[in-house]
């Protein structure tokens, strides 16, 4: 049957020697890496919004993509679902993700909008009876409509807080019914433009209460998935309360939610926060809140969120190295929160983008696994801190020694630190041998 992607056959692994353009050269779902299938390591997801909703606009120009399902009718929403599931099948991805407003048109009232979302979710459920694709996460769009221009949970108007809470309740329940592995809260506009009109302390308390309400409802309905917050430092608002992993951890600690909520780390958001992707991953792992990833890349020149498909193997390899070291994903995965460039207007540009991204991640996974197996990096770090295993060193950390006792020890033992090389260049060369 010919669909949106013509008579394109499902895309298969064909190895490095593949002659067809649309083939996986590295992503072999069944290949074992560190004893686990590649598909189960990477847990790829296709996002609904950039692929099937975004019209190709930029600040200077309007729509460049012409998709037959663009429009506000339920019929178009169903056609969009058909194209989406066609693409999931062609790519063989195990997961997808959506916002409520991606999948169905907004109605005149929230009840009407929720009915539309439910109708498409029922269509998804029917399609999922035969399709292999599963839901990685669902989320509510609490940022596009003008009612949310001053935030959702952090809005000065309690009616907006209530509306947002009701919207999240619906999508959380729909996500649960579709067997979603996670539920995501991206801050959207949870931040502010100017302090001159903002009660920052009050807004933070509202955000804490909102998060608690969501977690309580998750338990009430028995949703077994993970609640994830997706940090982003700015854009759309000048100051976002969920700036980065550290800021989100602070929020979670403040509201006693650090064992309930994890993070969905996006490459481009890490870059906007002035961090590297692997820094955010390593920090989240150290704090015990590493959940899932939005995998894309950002333009280091532009200063905004360009959401490009990943194509830098060493960058992704380092990221996957820290994910593997953290034990890999449990409920999380790699969601391609990435969009085409606006001149890529052919239907198969969507396929090329994902095939390339999946191959980059597969190459990176093999490199990361090899780094881990070879062990030099881990050994170097372990040896660098080996001094802490000595009895006197332990006493400084376990509370045996106070400041005075440490000072005595320095005198008694004639402690004289000897600087040692951090060997950064050697380690960078080592990484390059695997990528
Ligand atoms: C925005 C962003 C969102 C979230 C889901 O920058 O990344 O698409 O991933 O709301
Ligand atoms: Co994202």
Coordinates of N, CA and C in Angstrom, one line a residue, residues 26-126:
X26 N 25.1 1.0 10.5 CA 25.7 0.7 11.8 C 24.6 0.2 12.8
X27 N 23.4 0.7 12.6 CA 22.3 0.3 13.5 C 21.7 -1.1 13.2
X28 N 22.1 -2.1 14.0 CA 21.7 -3.4 13.8 C 21.0 -3.8 15.1
X29 N 19.6 -3.7 15.1 CA 18.9 -3.8 16.4 C 19.2 -5.0 17.2
X30 N 19.5 -6.2 16.5 CA 19.7 -7.4 17.2 C 21.2 -7.7 17.6
X31 N 22.1 -6.8 17.1 CA 23.5 -7.0 17.4 C 23.8 -6.9 18.9
X32 N 24.6 -7.7 19.5 CA 24.8 -7.6 20.9 C 26.0 -6.7 21.2
X33 N 25.8 -5.8 22.1 CA 26.8 -4.9 22.5 C 26.8 -5.0 24.1
X34 N 28.0 -5.4 24.6 CA 28.1 -5.7 26.0 C 27.0 -6.6 26.5
X35 N 26.7 -7.6 25.6 CA 25.7 -8.6 26.0 C 24.2 -8.2 25.9
X36 N 24.0 -7.1 25.3 CA 22.6 -6.6 25.3 C 22.3 -6.1 23.8
X37 N 21.1 -6.4 23.3 CA 20.7 -5.9 22.0 C 20.9 -4.4 21.8
X38 N 21.4 -4.0 20.7 CA 21.5 -2.6 20.4 C 20.2 -1.8 20.6
X39 N 19.1 -2.4 20.1 CA 17.8 -1.7 20.2 C 17.5 -1.5 21.7
X40 N 17.8 -2.5 22.5 CA 17.5 -2.3 24.0 C 18.4 -1.4 24.7
X41 N 19.6 -1.2 24.2 CA 20.5 -0.1 24.7 C 19.9 1.3 24.4
X42 N 19.6 1.4 23.1 CA 19.4 2.8 22.6 C 18.0 3.3 22.7
X43 N 17.0 2.3 22.6 CA 15.6 2.7 22.9 C 15.2 4.0 22.2
X44 N 15.4 3.9 20.8 CA 15.1 5.1 20.0 C 13.6 5.5 20.0
X45 N 13.3 6.8 20.1 CA 11.9 7.3 19.9 C 11.9 8.3 18.8
X46 N 10.8 8.4 18.1 CA 10.5 9.4 17.1 C 9.5 10.4 17.8
X47 N 9.8 11.7 17.6 CA 8.9 12.6 18.2 C 7.8 13.1 17.2
X48 N 6.6 13.3 17.7 CA 5.5 13.7 16.9 C 5.6 15.1 16.4
X49 N 6.0 16.0 17.3 CA 5.9 17.5 17.0 C 6.8 18.0 15.9
X50 N 8.1 17.7 15.9 CA 8.9 18.2 14.9 C 8.6 17.6 13.5
X51 N 8.3 16.3 13.5 CA 8.1 15.6 12.3 C 6.8 15.8 11.6
X52 N 5.7 15.9 12.4 CA 4.4 15.9 11.8 C 3.6 17.1 12.1
X53 N 4.1 18.0 12.9 CA 3.4 19.3 13.3 C 4.1 20.5 12.8
X54 N 5.4 20.6 13.0 CA 6.2 21.8 12.7 C 6.1 22.1 11.2
X55 N 5.7 23.4 10.9 CA 5.5 23.7 9.4 C 6.7 24.2 8.7
X56 N 7.9 24.3 9.4 CA 9.1 24.8 8.8 C 9.3 26.3 8.9
X57 N 8.6 26.9 9.9 CA 8.7 28.4 10.0 C 10.0 28.8 10.6
X58 N 10.5 30.0 10.4 CA 11.5 30.6 11.2 C 11.1 32.1 11.4
X59 N 11.9 32.8 12.1 CA 11.5 34.2 12.5 C 11.2 35.1 11.3
X60 N 11.7 34.7 10.1 CA 11.5 35.5 8.9 C 10.6 35.0 7.9
X61 N 10.2 33.7 8.1 CA 9.3 33.1 7.0 C 8.4 32.1 7.6
X62 N 7.4 31.8 6.8 CA 6.3 30.9 7.3 C 6.6 29.5 6.8
X63 N 5.5 28.8 6.6 CA 5.5 27.4 6.3 C 6.3 27.0 5.0
X64 N 7.1 26.0 5.1 CA 7.8 25.5 3.9 C 7.3 24.1 3.6
X65 N 6.9 23.4 4.7 CA 6.5 22.0 4.5 C 5.0 22.0 4.1
X66 N 4.7 21.1 3.1 CA 3.3 20.9 2.8 C 2.9 19.5 3.1
X67 N 2.3 19.3 4.2 CA 1.9 17.9 4.6 C 0.4 17.9 4.4
X68 N -0.1 16.8 3.8 CA -1.6 16.7 3.6 C -2.4 16.8 4.9
X69 N -1.9 16.5 6.0 CA -2.7 16.5 7.2 C -2.6 17.8 8.0
X70 N -1.9 18.8 7.5 CA -1.9 20.1 8.2 C -3.3 20.7 8.2
X71 N -3.7 21.1 9.4 CA -5.1 21.7 9.5 C -5.6 21.3 10.9
X72 N -6.9 21.8 11.2 CA -7.4 21.6 12.5 C -8.5 20.6 12.6
X73 N -8.7 19.8 11.6 CA -9.9 18.8 11.7 C -9.4 17.5 12.3
X74 N -10.4 16.8 12.8 CA -10.1 15.5 13.4 C -9.7 14.5 12.2
X75 N -10.2 14.8 11.1 CA -9.9 13.9 9.9 C -8.4 14.1 9.6
X76 N -7.9 15.3 9.7 CA -6.5 15.6 9.4 C -5.6 14.9 10.6
X77 N -6.2 15.0 11.8 CA -5.4 14.4 12.9 C -5.3 12.9 12.7
X78 N -6.3 12.3 12.1 CA -6.2 10.8 11.8 C -5.2 10.5 10.7
X79 N -5.2 11.4 9.7 CA -4.3 11.2 8.6 C -2.9 11.4 9.1
X80 N -2.7 12.3 10.0 CA -1.4 12.6 10.6 C -0.9 11.3 11.3
X81 N -1.8 10.7 12.1 CA -1.5 9.5 12.8 C -1.1 8.4 11.9
X82 N -1.8 8.3 10.7 CA -1.5 7.3 9.7 C -0.1 7.5 9.2
X83 N 0.3 8.7 8.9 CA 1.6 9.0 8.4 C 2.7 8.7 9.5
X84 N 2.4 9.1 10.7 CA 3.3 8.9 11.8 C 3.6 7.4 12.0
X85 N 2.5 6.6 12.1 CA 2.7 5.1 12.3 C 3.4 4.5 11.0
X86 N 3.1 5.1 9.9 CA 3.8 4.6 8.7 C 5.3 4.8 8.8
X87 N 5.7 6.0 9.3 CA 7.1 6.3 9.5 C 7.7 5.4 10.6
X88 N 7.0 5.3 11.7 CA 7.5 4.4 12.8 C 7.9 3.0 12.3
X89 N 7.0 2.5 11.5 CA 7.1 1.2 10.9 C 8.3 1.1 10.0
X90 N 8.4 2.1 9.1 CA 9.5 2.1 8.1 C 10.9 2.1 8.8
X91 N 11.0 2.9 9.9 CA 12.2 3.0 10.6 C 12.5 1.9 11.6
X92 N 11.4 1.2 11.9 CA 11.5 0.1 12.9 C 11.9 0.6 14.3
X93 N 11.5 1.8 14.6 CA 11.8 2.4 16.0 C 10.9 1.7 17.0
X94 N 11.5 1.5 18.2 CA 10.7 0.9 19.2 C 9.7 1.8 20.0
X95 N 9.9 3.2 19.8 CA 9.1 4.1 20.6 C 8.8 5.4 19.9
X96 N 7.7 6.1 20.4 CA 7.4 7.4 19.9 C 7.1 8.3 21.1
X97 N 7.0 9.6 20.9 CA 6.6 10.5 22.0 C 5.7 11.6 21.4
X98 N 4.8 12.1 22.2 CA 3.9 13.2 21.7 C 3.5 14.2 22.8
X99 N 3.1 15.4 22.4 CA 2.3 16.3 23.3 C 0.8 16.1 22.9
X100 N -0.1 16.4 23.8 CA -1.5 16.4 23.5 C -1.9 17.2 22.3
X101 N -1.3 18.4 22.2 CA -1.7 19.3 21.1 C -1.1 18.9 19.7
X102 N -0.1 18.0 19.8 CA 0.5 17.5 18.5 C -0.5 16.5 17.8
X103 N -1.2 15.8 18.6 CA -2.0 14.6 18.0 C -3.4 15.0 17.7
X104 N -4.0 16.0 18.3 CA -5.4 16.3 18.1 C -5.6 17.8 18.2
X105 N -6.6 18.4 17.5 CA -6.8 19.8 17.6 C -7.4 20.3 18.9
X106 N -7.0 21.5 19.3 CA -7.5 22.1 20.5 C -9.0 22.5 20.3
X107 N -9.9 22.2 21.2 CA -11.3 22.5 21.1 C -11.6 23.8 21.8
X108 N -12.9 24.2 21.8 CA -13.3 25.5 22.4 C -13.2 25.4 23.9
X109 N -13.3 24.2 24.5 CA -13.2 24.1 26.0 C -12.2 23.0 26.2
X110 N -11.7 22.9 27.5 CA -10.7 21.8 27.8 C -11.4 20.5 27.6
X111 N -12.7 20.4 28.0 CA -13.4 19.1 27.8 C -13.4 18.6 26.3
X112 N -13.6 19.6 25.4 CA -13.6 19.3 24.0 C -12.2 18.9 23.6
X113 N -11.2 19.6 24.0 CA -9.8 19.2 23.7 C -9.5 17.8 24.2
X114 N -9.9 17.5 25.4 CA -9.5 16.2 26.0 C -10.2 15.1 25.2
X115 N -11.5 15.4 24.8 CA -12.2 14.4 24.0 C -11.4 14.1 22.7
X116 N -10.9 15.2 22.0 CA -10.2 15.0 20.8 C -8.9 14.2 21.0
X117 N -8.2 14.5 22.1 CA -7.0 13.8 22.5 C -7.3 12.3 22.7
X118 N -8.4 12.0 23.4 CA -8.8 10.6 23.7 C -9.1 9.9 22.4
X119 N -9.8 10.6 21.5 CA -10.2 9.9 20.3 C -8.9 9.4 19.5
X120 N -7.9 10.3 19.4 CA -6.7 9.9 18.7 C -5.9 8.9 19.5
X121 N -5.9 9.0 20.8 CA -5.2 8.0 21.7 C -5.9 6.6 21.4
X122 N -7.2 6.6 21.3 CA -7.9 5.3 21.0 C -7.4 4.7 19.6
X123 N -7.2 5.7 18.7 CA -6.7 5.2 17.4 C -5.3 4.7 17.5
X124 N -4.5 5.4 18.3 CA -3.1 4.9 18.6 C -3.2 3.5 19.2
X125 N -4.1 3.3 20.2 CA -4.2 2.0 20.9 C -4.5 0.9 19.8
X126 N -5.4 1.2 18.9 CA -5.8 0.2 17.9 C -4.6 -0.1 17.0

